[in-house]
Coordinates of C-alpha atoms and ligand atoms in Angstrom, one line a residue:
X2 CA -21.9 -3.7 -21.1
X3 CA -22.9 -4.3 -24.7
X4 CA -20.3 -4.7 -27.3
X5 CA -16.7 -5.9 -27.0
X6 CA -15.7 -4.6 -30.5
X7 CA -16.9 -1.2 -29.6
X8 CA -15.0 -1.5 -26.3
X9 CA -11.8 -2.1 -28.2
X10 CA -12.4 0.7 -30.7
X11 CA -13.0 3.1 -27.9
X12 CA -10.0 1.8 -26.0
X13 CA -7.6 2.2 -29.0
X14 CA -9.0 5.6 -29.9
X15 CA -8.5 6.9 -26.4
X16 CA -5.0 5.3 -26.3
X17 CA -4.3 7.2 -29.6
X18 CA -5.5 10.4 -28.1
X19 CA -3.0 9.9 -25.2
X20 CA -5.3 11.5 -22.7
X21 CA -6.0 8.2 -20.8
X22 CA -3.9 9.7 -18.0
X23 CA -1.3 12.4 -18.3
X24 CA -0.4 11.4 -14.7
X25 CA -0.2 7.7 -15.1
X26 CA 1.2 7.5 -18.7
X27 CA -1.0 4.5 -19.6
X28 CA -0.3 4.4 -23.3
X29 CA -0.9 0.9 -24.3
X30 CA -3.3 -1.7 -22.9
X31 CA -0.4 -3.8 -21.7
X32 CA -0.6 -6.8 -19.3
X33 CA 1.0 -6.7 -15.9
X34 CA 3.0 -9.6 -14.4
X35 CA 1.9 -12.9 -15.7
X36 CA 2.1 -16.2 -13.8
X37 CA 1.1 -19.7 -14.6
X38 CA 0.0 -21.0 -11.3
X39 CA 0.0 -18.7 -8.3
X40 CA 0.5 -15.0 -7.5
X41 CA 0.7 -12.5 -4.6
X42 CA 0.2 -8.8 -5.2
X43 CA 0.9 -6.5 -2.3
X44 CA 2.3 -3.0 -1.3
X45 CA 5.8 -4.3 -1.0
X46 CA 8.0 -6.6 -3.1
X47 CA 9.4 -8.4 -0.1
X48 CA 5.9 -9.2 1.2
X49 CA 4.8 -10.5 -2.2
X50 CA 8.0 -12.6 -2.4
X51 CA 7.6 -14.1 1.1
X52 CA 4.0 -15.0 0.2
X53 CA 5.2 -16.8 -2.9
X54 CA 8.0 -18.5 -0.9
X55 CA 5.4 -19.9 1.4
X56 CA 3.3 -21.1 -1.6
X57 CA 6.4 -22.8 -3.1
X58 CA 6.9 -24.6 0.2
X59 CA 3.5 -26.2 -0.4
X60 CA 1.5 -23.7 1.6
X61 CA -1.8 -22.3 0.3
X62 CA -3.3 -18.9 0.1
X63 CA -4.1 -18.8 3.8
X64 CA -0.5 -19.7 4.8
X65 CA 0.6 -17.0 2.3
X66 CA -1.8 -14.6 3.9
X67 CA -0.2 -15.0 7.3
X68 CA 3.3 -14.6 5.9
X69 CA 2.4 -11.7 3.6
X70 CA 0.5 -9.8 6.3
X71 CA 3.3 -10.1 8.8
X72 CA 5.9 -9.2 6.1
X73 CA 3.9 -6.0 5.4
X74 CA 4.0 -5.3 9.1
X75 CA 7.8 -5.5 8.9
X76 CA 8.4 -3.6 5.6
X77 CA 5.3 -1.3 5.4
X78 CA 4.7 0.1 8.9
X79 CA 2.6 2.8 7.2
X80 CA -0.3 0.4 7.1
X81 CA 1.0 -3.2 7.5
X82 CA 0.4 -4.1 11.1
X83 CA 0.1 -6.1 14.3
X84 CA -1.6 -3.2 16.0
X85 CA -4.6 -2.9 13.7
X86 CA -7.2 -5.0 12.0
X87 CA -8.6 -6.1 8.7
X88 CA -11.0 -8.1 6.6
X89 CA -10.5 -11.3 4.5
X90 CA -12.8 -12.4 1.7
X91 CA -12.0 -15.8 0.2
X92 CA -13.1 -18.2 -2.5
X93 CA -11.9 -21.8 -2.1
X94 CA -11.0 -23.9 -5.2
X95 CA -14.4 -25.7 -4.8
X96 CA -16.3 -22.4 -5.1
X97 CA -17.0 -22.0 -1.3
X98 CA -16.9 -18.4 -0.4
X99 CA -16.5 -16.7 3.0
X100 CA -15.4 -13.7 5.0
X101 CA -13.4 -13.1 8.2
X102 CA -13.8 -10.0 10.2
X103 CA -10.7 -9.1 12.3
X104 CA -11.7 -5.5 12.7
X105 CA -10.6 -3.6 15.9
X106 CA -13.1 -3.2 18.8
X107 CA -13.9 -0.4 21.1
X108 CA -12.3 -1.0 24.5
X109 CA -14.6 -2.1 27.4
X110 CA -14.2 1.3 29.1
X111 CA -15.2 3.3 26.0
X112 CA -18.3 5.5 26.1
X113 CA -20.5 7.0 23.4
X114 CA -19.3 10.6 24.1
X115 CA -15.7 9.8 25.0
X116 CA -14.4 12.2 22.3
X117 CA -16.7 15.1 23.2
X118 CA -16.0 18.0 25.6
X119 CA -18.4 19.4 28.2
X120 CA -20.1 21.4 25.5
X121 CA -20.7 18.4 23.4
X122 CA -18.1 19.4 20.8
X123 CA -15.6 16.9 19.4
X124 CA -12.2 17.3 21.0
X125 CA -9.7 17.7 18.2
X126 CA -7.3 14.9 17.6
X127 CA -8.4 12.7 20.5
X128 CA -9.8 10.0 18.2
X129 CA -7.0 10.3 15.7
X130 CA -3.7 10.7 17.5
X131 CA -2.2 9.0 20.6
X132 CA -3.4 6.4 23.1
X133 CA -7.1 7.3 23.2
X134 CA -7.5 6.7 19.5
X135 CA -6.6 3.0 19.7
X136 CA -9.1 0.2 19.2
X137 CA -8.4 -3.3 20.4
X138 CA -6.2 -4.9 17.7
X139 CA -7.5 -7.8 15.7
X140 CA -4.8 -8.6 13.2
X141 CA -3.0 -11.5 15.0
X142 CA -6.4 -13.1 15.8
X143 CA -7.4 -12.8 12.2
X144 CA -4.4 -14.3 10.5
X145 CA -4.3 -17.2 13.0
X146 CA -8.1 -17.8 12.6
X147 CA -7.7 -18.0 8.8
X148 CA -4.5 -20.0 8.8
X149 CA -5.6 -22.5 11.3
X150 CA -8.9 -23.2 9.7
X151 CA -7.7 -23.4 6.1
X152 CA -3.9 -23.3 6.0
X153 CA -1.6 -26.4 5.4
X154 CA 1.7 -25.5 7.0
X155 CA 2.7 -25.1 10.6
X156 CA 3.0 -21.5 11.9
X157 CA 6.7 -21.8 12.6
X158 CA 7.4 -22.5 8.9
X159 CA 5.1 -19.7 7.8
X160 CA 6.6 -17.1 10.1
X161 CA 10.3 -18.1 9.7
X162 CA 11.1 -16.0 6.6
X163 CA 9.2 -13.0 8.2
X164 CA 11.3 -13.2 11.3
X165 CA 14.4 -13.4 9.2
X166 CA 13.2 -10.3 7.3
X167 CA 12.7 -8.3 10.5
X168 CA 16.1 -9.4 11.7
X169 CA 18.1 -8.9 8.5
X170 CA 16.2 -5.8 7.5
X171 CA 14.5 -4.3 4.4
X172 CA 15.7 -1.6 2.1
X173 CA 13.8 1.7 2.4
X174 CA 12.3 3.0 -0.9
X175 CA 12.2 6.6 -2.0
X176 CA 8.5 6.9 -1.2
X177 CA 9.1 5.5 2.2
X178 CA 12.0 7.8 3.1
X179 CA 9.8 10.8 2.2
X180 CA 7.1 9.6 4.4
X181 CA 9.4 9.0 7.4
X182 CA 10.6 12.6 7.0
X183 CA 7.1 13.9 6.6
X184 CA 5.9 12.2 9.8
X185 CA 9.0 12.7 11.9
X186 CA 7.7 15.6 13.9
X187 CA 4.4 14.0 14.7
X188 CA 6.2 10.7 15.7
X189 CA 8.4 12.7 18.0
X190 CA 5.5 14.7 19.5
X191 CA 3.4 11.6 20.2
X192 CA 6.2 9.3 21.4
X193 CA 8.2 12.1 23.1
X194 CA 11.4 10.7 21.6
X195 CA 12.8 9.6 18.2
X196 CA 11.6 6.2 17.1
X197 CA 13.1 3.6 14.7
X198 CA 11.3 5.3 11.8
X199 CA 12.6 8.9 11.5
X200 CA 13.8 11.6 9.2
X201 CA 17.5 10.5 9.3
X202 CA 16.5 7.4 7.2
X203 CA 17.3 7.7 3.5
X204 CA 16.2 5.7 0.5
X205 CA 18.5 2.7 0.2
X206 CA 19.1 2.4 3.9
X207 CA 18.3 -0.9 5.6
X208 CA 16.0 -1.0 8.6
X209 CA 16.3 -3.9 11.0
X210 CA 13.4 -4.2 13.5
X211 CA 14.8 -6.5 16.1
X212 CA 12.0 -5.7 18.6
X213 CA 9.5 -6.8 16.0
X214 CA 11.5 -9.9 15.2
X215 CA 11.4 -10.9 18.9
X216 CA 7.7 -10.3 19.1
X217 CA 7.1 -12.4 16.0
X218 CA 9.4 -15.1 17.4
X219 CA 7.3 -15.3 20.6
X220 CA 4.1 -15.4 18.5
X221 CA 5.6 -18.2 16.4
X222 CA 6.6 -20.1 19.5
X223 CA 3.5 -19.7 21.6
X224 CA 0.7 -19.0 19.0
X225 CA -2.1 -16.5 18.8
X226 CA -2.6 -16.2 22.6
X227 CA 0.9 -14.8 23.0
X228 CA -0.5 -11.5 21.6
X229 CA -3.8 -11.6 23.6
X230 CA -2.8 -13.0 27.0
X231 CA 1.0 -13.8 26.9
X232 CA 4.1 -11.8 27.5
X233 CA 3.4 -9.6 24.5
X234 CA -0.1 -8.8 25.8
X235 CA 1.3 -7.8 29.2
X236 CA 4.0 -5.7 27.6
X237 CA 1.6 -4.0 25.3
X238 CA -1.0 -3.2 28.0
X239 CA 1.5 -1.9 30.4
X240 CA 2.9 0.3 27.6
X241 CA -0.6 1.5 26.5
X242 CA -1.7 2.3 30.1
X243 CA 1.5 4.3 30.7
X244 CA 0.5 6.3 27.7
X245 CA -3.1 6.9 29.1
X246 CA -4.9 4.2 27.1
X247 CA -8.1 2.7 28.4
X248 CA -7.3 -0.7 26.9
X249 CA -6.8 -3.5 29.5
X250 CA -5.7 -7.1 29.5
X251 CA -9.3 -8.1 29.6
X252 CA -9.9 -6.3 26.3
X253 CA -7.2 -8.3 24.7
X254 CA -8.3 -11.6 26.2
X255 CA -11.9 -11.0 25.0
X256 CA -10.9 -10.2 21.4
X257 CA -12.1 -12.6 18.7
X258 CA -12.0 -12.6 14.9
X259 CA -15.5 -13.4 13.5
X260 CA -16.5 -15.4 10.5
X261 CA -19.1 -13.5 8.5
X262 CA -21.3 -14.1 5.6
X263 CA -19.9 -11.9 2.8
X264 CA -22.2 -9.8 0.6
X265 CA -22.8 -11.3 -2.8
X266 CA -24.6 -9.8 -5.8
X267 CA -24.7 -10.1 -9.6
X268 CA -23.7 -7.6 -12.2
X269 CA -24.1 -8.7 -15.8
X270 CA -22.5 -12.1 -15.9
X271 CA -20.4 -11.4 -12.9
X272 CA -20.9 -12.6 -9.4
X273 CA -19.3 -10.2 -6.9
X274 CA -18.5 -11.2 -3.3
X275 CA -17.3 -8.5 -1.0
X276 CA -17.0 -7.6 2.7
X277 CA -20.1 -7.4 4.9
X278 CA -20.6 -5.2 7.9
X279 CA -18.9 -4.0 10.0
X280 CA -17.4 -2.9 6.6
X281 CA -19.7 -0.9 4.5
X282 CA -17.6 -2.0 1.4
X283 CA -19.8 -4.9 0.1
X284 CA -23.2 -3.3 0.6
X285 CA -22.1 0.1 -0.8
X286 CA -20.3 -1.5 -3.8
X287 CA -23.4 -3.6 -4.4
X288 CA -25.7 -0.7 -4.3
X289 CA -23.6 1.4 -6.7
X290 CA -23.2 -1.5 -9.2
X291 CA -26.8 -2.3 -9.2
X292 CA -27.8 1.4 -9.6
X293 CA -25.5 1.7 -12.6
X294 CA -26.2 -1.7 -14.2
X295 CA -29.2 -0.5 -16.3
X296 CA -26.9 2.2 -18.0
X297 CA -24.7 1.3 -21.0
X298 CA -21.4 2.5 -19.6
X299 CA -19.6 0.6 -22.3
X300 CA -21.3 2.8 -24.9
X301 CA -20.7 6.0 -23.1
X302 CA -16.9 5.2 -22.8
X303 CA -14.2 4.9 -20.1
X304 CA -14.1 8.0 -17.9
X305 CA -16.5 9.7 -20.3
X306 CA -18.9 12.4 -19.2
X307 CA -22.0 10.3 -19.1
X308 CA -20.2 7.4 -17.4
X309 CA -18.9 9.7 -14.7
X310 CA -22.3 11.2 -14.2
X311 CA -24.1 7.9 -13.7
X312 CA -21.4 6.5 -11.4
X313 CA -21.2 9.7 -9.3
X314 CA -24.9 9.9 -8.8
X315 CA -25.1 6.3 -7.7
X316 CA -22.1 6.8 -5.4
X317 CA -23.9 9.8 -3.7
X318 CA -27.0 7.8 -3.0
X319 CA -25.1 4.7 -1.7
X320 CA -22.8 6.9 0.6
X321 CA -25.9 8.6 2.0
X322 CA -27.4 5.2 2.9
X323 CA -24.0 4.1 4.3
X324 CA -24.0 7.1 6.7
X325 CA -27.4 6.3 8.1
X326 CA -27.9 2.5 8.1
X327 CA -24.5 0.9 8.5
X328 CA -22.6 -0.1 11.6
X329 CA -21.5 -3.2 13.6
X330 CA -24.1 -5.9 12.7
X331 CA -23.7 -7.3 16.3
X332 CA -25.1 -4.0 17.6
X333 CA -27.4 -2.6 14.9
X334 CA -30.0 -4.1 12.6
X335 CA -29.0 -3.5 9.0
X336 CA -31.6 -3.8 6.3
X337 CA -29.1 -5.5 3.9
X338 CA -31.6 -7.2 1.7
X339 CA -33.6 -4.1 1.1
X340 CA -30.6 -1.9 0.6
X341 CA -29.5 -4.2 -2.2
X342 CA -32.9 -4.9 -3.7
X343 CA -33.7 -3.9 -7.3
X344 CA -36.9 -2.1 -6.3
X345 CA -35.3 0.0 -3.7
X346 CA -32.3 0.9 -5.9
X347 CA -34.4 1.7 -8.9
X348 CA -36.4 4.1 -6.7
X349 CA -33.1 5.6 -5.4
X350 CA -32.1 6.5 -9.0
X351 CA -35.6 7.7 -10.0
X352 CA -34.6 11.4 -9.7
X353 CA -31.3 10.9 -11.7
X354 CA -31.0 13.1 -14.7
X355 CA -28.1 13.6 -17.2
X356 CA -29.3 17.3 -17.3
X357 CA -28.1 18.3 -13.9
X358 CA -26.7 16.9 -10.6
X359 CA -29.0 15.8 -7.8
X360 CA -27.7 18.1 -4.9
X361 CA -26.5 16.0 -2.0
X362 CA -28.7 18.1 0.3
X363 CA -31.7 16.6 -1.5
X364 CA -30.4 13.1 -1.0
X365 CA -30.8 11.9 2.5
X366 CA -30.8 8.2 3.1
X367 CA -33.5 6.3 1.3
X368 CA -36.7 5.4 3.2
X369 CA -37.1 1.8 4.3
X370 CA -40.1 0.6 6.2
X371 CA -39.4 -1.4 9.1
X372 CA -20.5 4.7 6.4
X373 CA -8.9 8.2 4.0
X374 CA -6.0 9.0 2.3
X375 CA -4.1 5.8 1.5
X376 CA -3.2 4.5 4.9
X377 CA -4.7 1.1 4.6
X378 CA -3.2 -1.7 2.5
X379 CA -4.5 -4.5 0.4
X380 CA -3.1 -7.7 -0.9
X381 CA -4.5 -10.3 -3.3
X382 CA -3.4 -14.0 -3.5
X383 CA -4.3 -16.8 -5.8
X384 CA -2.6 -20.1 -5.0
X385 CA -1.6 -23.1 -7.1
X386 CA -4.6 -25.0 -5.7
X387 CA -7.1 -22.5 -7.1
X388 CA -7.9 -20.8 -3.8
X389 CA -8.2 -17.0 -3.9
X390 CA -8.1 -14.4 -1.1
X391 CA -8.6 -10.7 -0.9
X392 CA -7.4 -9.0 2.3
X393 CA -7.5 -5.4 3.3
X394 CA -5.8 -4.5 6.6
X395 CA -5.2 -1.2 8.3
X396 CA -4.0 1.0 11.1
X397 CA -6.6 3.6 9.8
X398 CA -4.5 6.7 9.4
X399 CA -0.9 6.6 8.2
X400 CA 1.1 4.8 11.0
X401 CA -2.2 4.7 12.9
X402 CA -2.3 6.7 16.1
X403 CA 1.5 7.4 15.6
X404 CA 2.0 5.7 19.0
X405 CA 4.9 3.2 18.6
X406 CA 5.3 0.3 21.0
X407 CA 9.1 0.4 20.9
X408 CA 9.7 -2.7 22.9
X409 CA 7.4 -4.7 20.6
X410 CA 8.3 -3.0 17.3
X411 CA 5.0 -1.9 16.0
X412 CA 2.5 1.1 15.7
X413 CA -1.0 1.1 17.2
X414 CA -4.1 1.9 15.2
X415 CA -6.3 5.0 15.4
X416 CA -9.3 3.1 14.4
X417 CA -11.6 4.6 17.0
X418 CA -11.9 7.6 14.6
X419 CA -14.0 5.3 12.3
X420 CA -16.8 5.5 14.8
X421 CA -19.0 8.5 14.6
X422 CA -17.9 10.5 17.7
X423 CA -20.8 12.8 17.2
X424 CA -23.5 12.1 14.7
X425 CA -23.4 14.6 11.8
X426 CA -19.7 15.4 12.3
X427 CA -17.3 14.2 9.6
X428 CA -14.4 11.9 10.6
X429 CA -10.8 11.9 9.2
X430 CA -12.1 10.8 5.8
X431 CA -14.9 13.4 5.8
X432 CA -17.5 10.7 6.3
X433 CA -20.6 11.6 8.2
X434 CA -21.8 9.1 10.7
X435 CA -25.1 8.4 12.4
X436 CA -26.3 6.5 15.4
X437 CA -25.8 3.1 13.9
X438 CA -22.0 3.8 14.1
X439 CA -21.9 5.4 17.5
X440 CA -19.3 4.2 20.1
X441 CA -20.2 1.3 22.5
X442 CA -17.9 -1.1 24.5
X443 CA -16.8 -4.0 22.3
X444 CA -18.5 -2.6 19.2
X445 CA -16.6 -2.7 15.9
X446 CA -16.3 0.6 14.0
X447 CA -17.7 0.9 10.5
X448 CA -15.2 0.5 7.7
X449 CA -15.0 1.1 4.0
X450 CA -12.6 -1.7 3.3
X451 CA -13.7 -3.7 0.3
X452 CA -11.7 -6.9 -0.3
X453 CA -13.6 -8.4 -3.3
X454 CA -13.7 -11.5 -5.3
X455 CA -15.3 -11.6 -8.7
X456 CA -16.5 -14.7 -10.5
X457 CA -17.5 -14.9 -14.2
X458 CA -19.9 -17.6 -15.2
X459 CA -19.2 -19.4 -12.0
X460 CA -15.4 -19.4 -12.3
X461 CA -12.9 -17.3 -10.4
X462 CA -12.2 -14.1 -12.4
X463 CA -10.6 -11.5 -10.2
X464 CA -9.5 -10.8 -6.6
X465 CA -9.2 -7.1 -5.9
X466 CA -9.0 -4.4 -3.2
X467 CA -7.3 -1.2 -2.2
X468 CA -6.5 1.3 0.6
X469 CA -8.0 4.7 0.4
X470 CA -10.4 5.2 3.3
X471 CA -13.7 6.4 2.0
X472 CA -12.4 6.1 -1.6
X473 CA -11.8 2.4 -1.2
X474 CA -15.3 1.4 -2.4
X475 CA -15.3 3.6 -5.5
X476 CA -11.7 2.6 -6.4
X477 CA -12.7 -1.1 -6.3
X478 CA -15.8 -0.3 -8.3
X479 CA -13.8 1.5 -11.1
X480 CA -11.2 -1.3 -11.3
X481 CA -13.9 -3.9 -11.9
X482 CA -15.6 -1.7 -14.4
X483 CA -12.3 -0.9 -16.2
X484 CA -11.8 -4.6 -16.9
X485 CA -15.4 -5.7 -17.4
X486 CA -17.0 -2.7 -19.2
X487 CA -13.9 -1.1 -20.9
X488 CA -11.7 -4.1 -21.7
X489 CA -8.6 -2.8 -19.8
X490 CA -5.9 -5.3 -18.7
X491 CA -5.6 -5.8 -14.9
X492 CA -2.5 -3.6 -14.8
X493 CA -4.1 -0.8 -16.8
X494 CA -7.3 -1.1 -14.8
X495 CA -5.5 -0.4 -11.6
X496 CA -3.4 2.3 -13.1
X497 CA -6.2 4.3 -14.8
X498 CA -7.1 7.7 -13.3
X499 CA -9.9 7.6 -10.7
X500 CA -12.7 9.9 -9.4
X501 CA -14.8 9.7 -6.3
X502 CA -18.0 11.1 -4.7
X503 CA -19.1 10.3 -1.2
X504 CA -22.4 12.2 -0.9
X505 CA -20.9 14.8 1.5
X506 CA -19.1 17.0 0.7
X507 CA -21.0 17.5 -2.5
X508 CA -18.0 17.4 -4.8
X509 CA -16.3 15.1 -7.3
X510 CA -12.8 14.3 -6.2
X511 CA -10.6 13.6 -9.3
X512 CA -7.0 12.7 -9.4
X513 CA -5.0 15.7 -10.6
X514 CA -3.8 15.4 -14.2
X515 CA -5.8 12.3 -14.8
X516 CA -8.7 13.9 -16.7
X517 CA -8.6 16.4 -19.5
X518 CA -9.7 20.0 -19.0
X519 CA -12.6 19.7 -21.5
X520 CA -14.2 16.9 -19.5
X521 CA -13.8 18.9 -16.2
X522 CA -15.3 22.0 -17.8
X523 CA -18.3 19.9 -19.1
X524 CA -18.9 18.5 -15.6
X525 CA -18.7 22.0 -14.1
X526 CA -21.1 23.4 -16.7
X527 CA -23.6 20.8 -15.6
X528 CA -23.3 22.1 -12.0
X529 CA -20.8 19.6 -10.5
X530 CA -18.1 20.9 -8.1
X531 CA -14.7 19.4 -9.0
X532 CA -12.0 19.0 -6.4
X533 CA -8.6 18.2 -7.9
X534 CA -6.6 19.0 -4.8
X535 CA -8.2 16.8 -2.1
X536 CA -6.7 13.5 -3.3
X537 CA -3.3 13.4 -5.1
X538 CA -4.0 9.7 -5.5
X539 CA -7.3 7.9 -5.1
X540 CA -6.7 4.3 -4.0
X541 CA -3.8 2.0 -4.6
X542 CA -5.4 -1.1 -6.0
X543 CA -3.8 -4.5 -6.1
X544 CA -5.6 -7.3 -8.0
X545 CA -5.2 -10.5 -9.9
X546 CA -7.2 -11.4 -13.0
X547 CA -7.6 -14.9 -14.4
X548 CA -7.1 -14.7 -18.1
X549 CA -8.9 -16.8 -20.7
X550 CA -6.0 -19.3 -20.9
X551 CA -6.0 -19.8 -17.1
X552 CA -2.9 -17.8 -16.5
X553 CA -2.9 -15.0 -13.9
X554 CA -2.3 -11.3 -14.5
X555 CA -1.2 -9.2 -11.6
X556 CA -2.2 -5.5 -11.4
X557 CA 0.1 -3.8 -9.0
X558 CA -0.8 -0.1 -8.7
X559 CA 2.1 2.1 -9.7
X560 CA 0.9 4.8 -7.4
X561 CA 3.0 2.9 -4.8
X562 CA 5.8 0.4 -4.5
X563 CA 3.3 -2.4 -5.1
X564 CA 4.6 -5.5 -6.7
X565 CA 3.1 -8.7 -8.2
X566 CA 5.2 -11.9 -7.8
X567 CA 4.1 -15.3 -9.2
X568 CA 5.2 -18.6 -10.6
Ligands
LIG23 N1 -9.9 2.8 8.5 C1 -10.3 2.8 7.1 C2 -11.5 1.8 6.9 O1 -11.7 0.9 7.7 O2 -12.3 2.0 6.1

């Protein structure tokens, strides 16, 4: 990052060329929603509004977190959940930073080879669809842990509008109706009957989820343990076992959310704080940013050939390390310090050349002496007190395992697929795993979720994150760079076309219609393989940027129904 004037020149010349994004029609560097004091940006308008409602009642970001997360569970069953897990990264108004891990866990009865047949081959779909794919859910533990430690309001006040929403219903969007239709047959196959969400639902219809309203009411009345040892736990386990799950009441009783030290690193004048293992997000993001920092991306230009080359080559190297070194820190030793050290990362980029790609086959993990689709969801909150949170939460695949607990009103995750069932075999997101991420009872599966908070010169600057499986890390990366290196507004930064490389397969995924043919041909001429088909969208980023005058700009990705609401 060198010259702000040059940035603006480049920005306006590429706006004039109108090839910023044929797909996204980003024609001017316009600001997103602006608010004076506080903001919530999430995948659904209702969830953002409920978060803001809680803030207006005097709640803080952690109260709004609980309300927003549960409102997403009501309105966005695609990824919002009670049956999944997630990660929180926060920065308090006084600058204190922290992270909360409420990732799912492998059940006590799980085994390393549980997804392999007698010949050692992965049994298709067992870790992705139905009851065997489910990890012990962490979401309710997570939102209670965060809210009870830092929140200001009582749980009943926080959950009241969410329960009303579940009872009164939400209006189905066009995107949502299409998804219900697309997934109808698999819902029927897994559940052996039609569920609440089905192909008869049309855009504009109202869905009332009374079962979920009752579940939330019990949780509101009895607290966290209602989900882990109360009536809800008993109903859930009895349902899961009737479907062949190995999850027991003991699994639920033993579940705990864990406070973790987040990963923090510097890039230029930014301090970036992101999620630590069992998410690979923070380490991977840090590795990529530190590998690209010596290069003058600002000079090369936004989404320009050289910029893409540098970023792609750093991504390959970081994802190769991810595959080998990362897993649940309670089970494996992770050489975090070395993986993020300048010496190690300079060495990793030693064989980088603008002349030709480094083939992924030549890029194993680095040597140190001594690891999607859009099925996750992210929300960002800044409150009127100056606290900021970044939360990414997931069922893993769309609607998780597709198994729907009808009596309780929610889907169960298929997070077990984020383990490496067989080292060397790609998971749903095509990520290759190693021993560090093998299955063991009570172990947490490796994630890519990258809820991130950025400070500039010691002050809160941005809270950002996204769904997107393996593309989460690279989408967060590009959004930060779009603001910091290329001067884009928060809104344009989240809307700009994105690309992605994850080491294997050795190809650059690019959003179709987001990049001009000349650039694609130049990359191909250098020897890169381009895949424009794999990912119609890469990430769905929601972020908040603190502007120079202290106001907040929301970036709500228009790839989805995402909405920023503030006051
Ligand atoms: N299940 C997506 C992730 O955790 O990265």
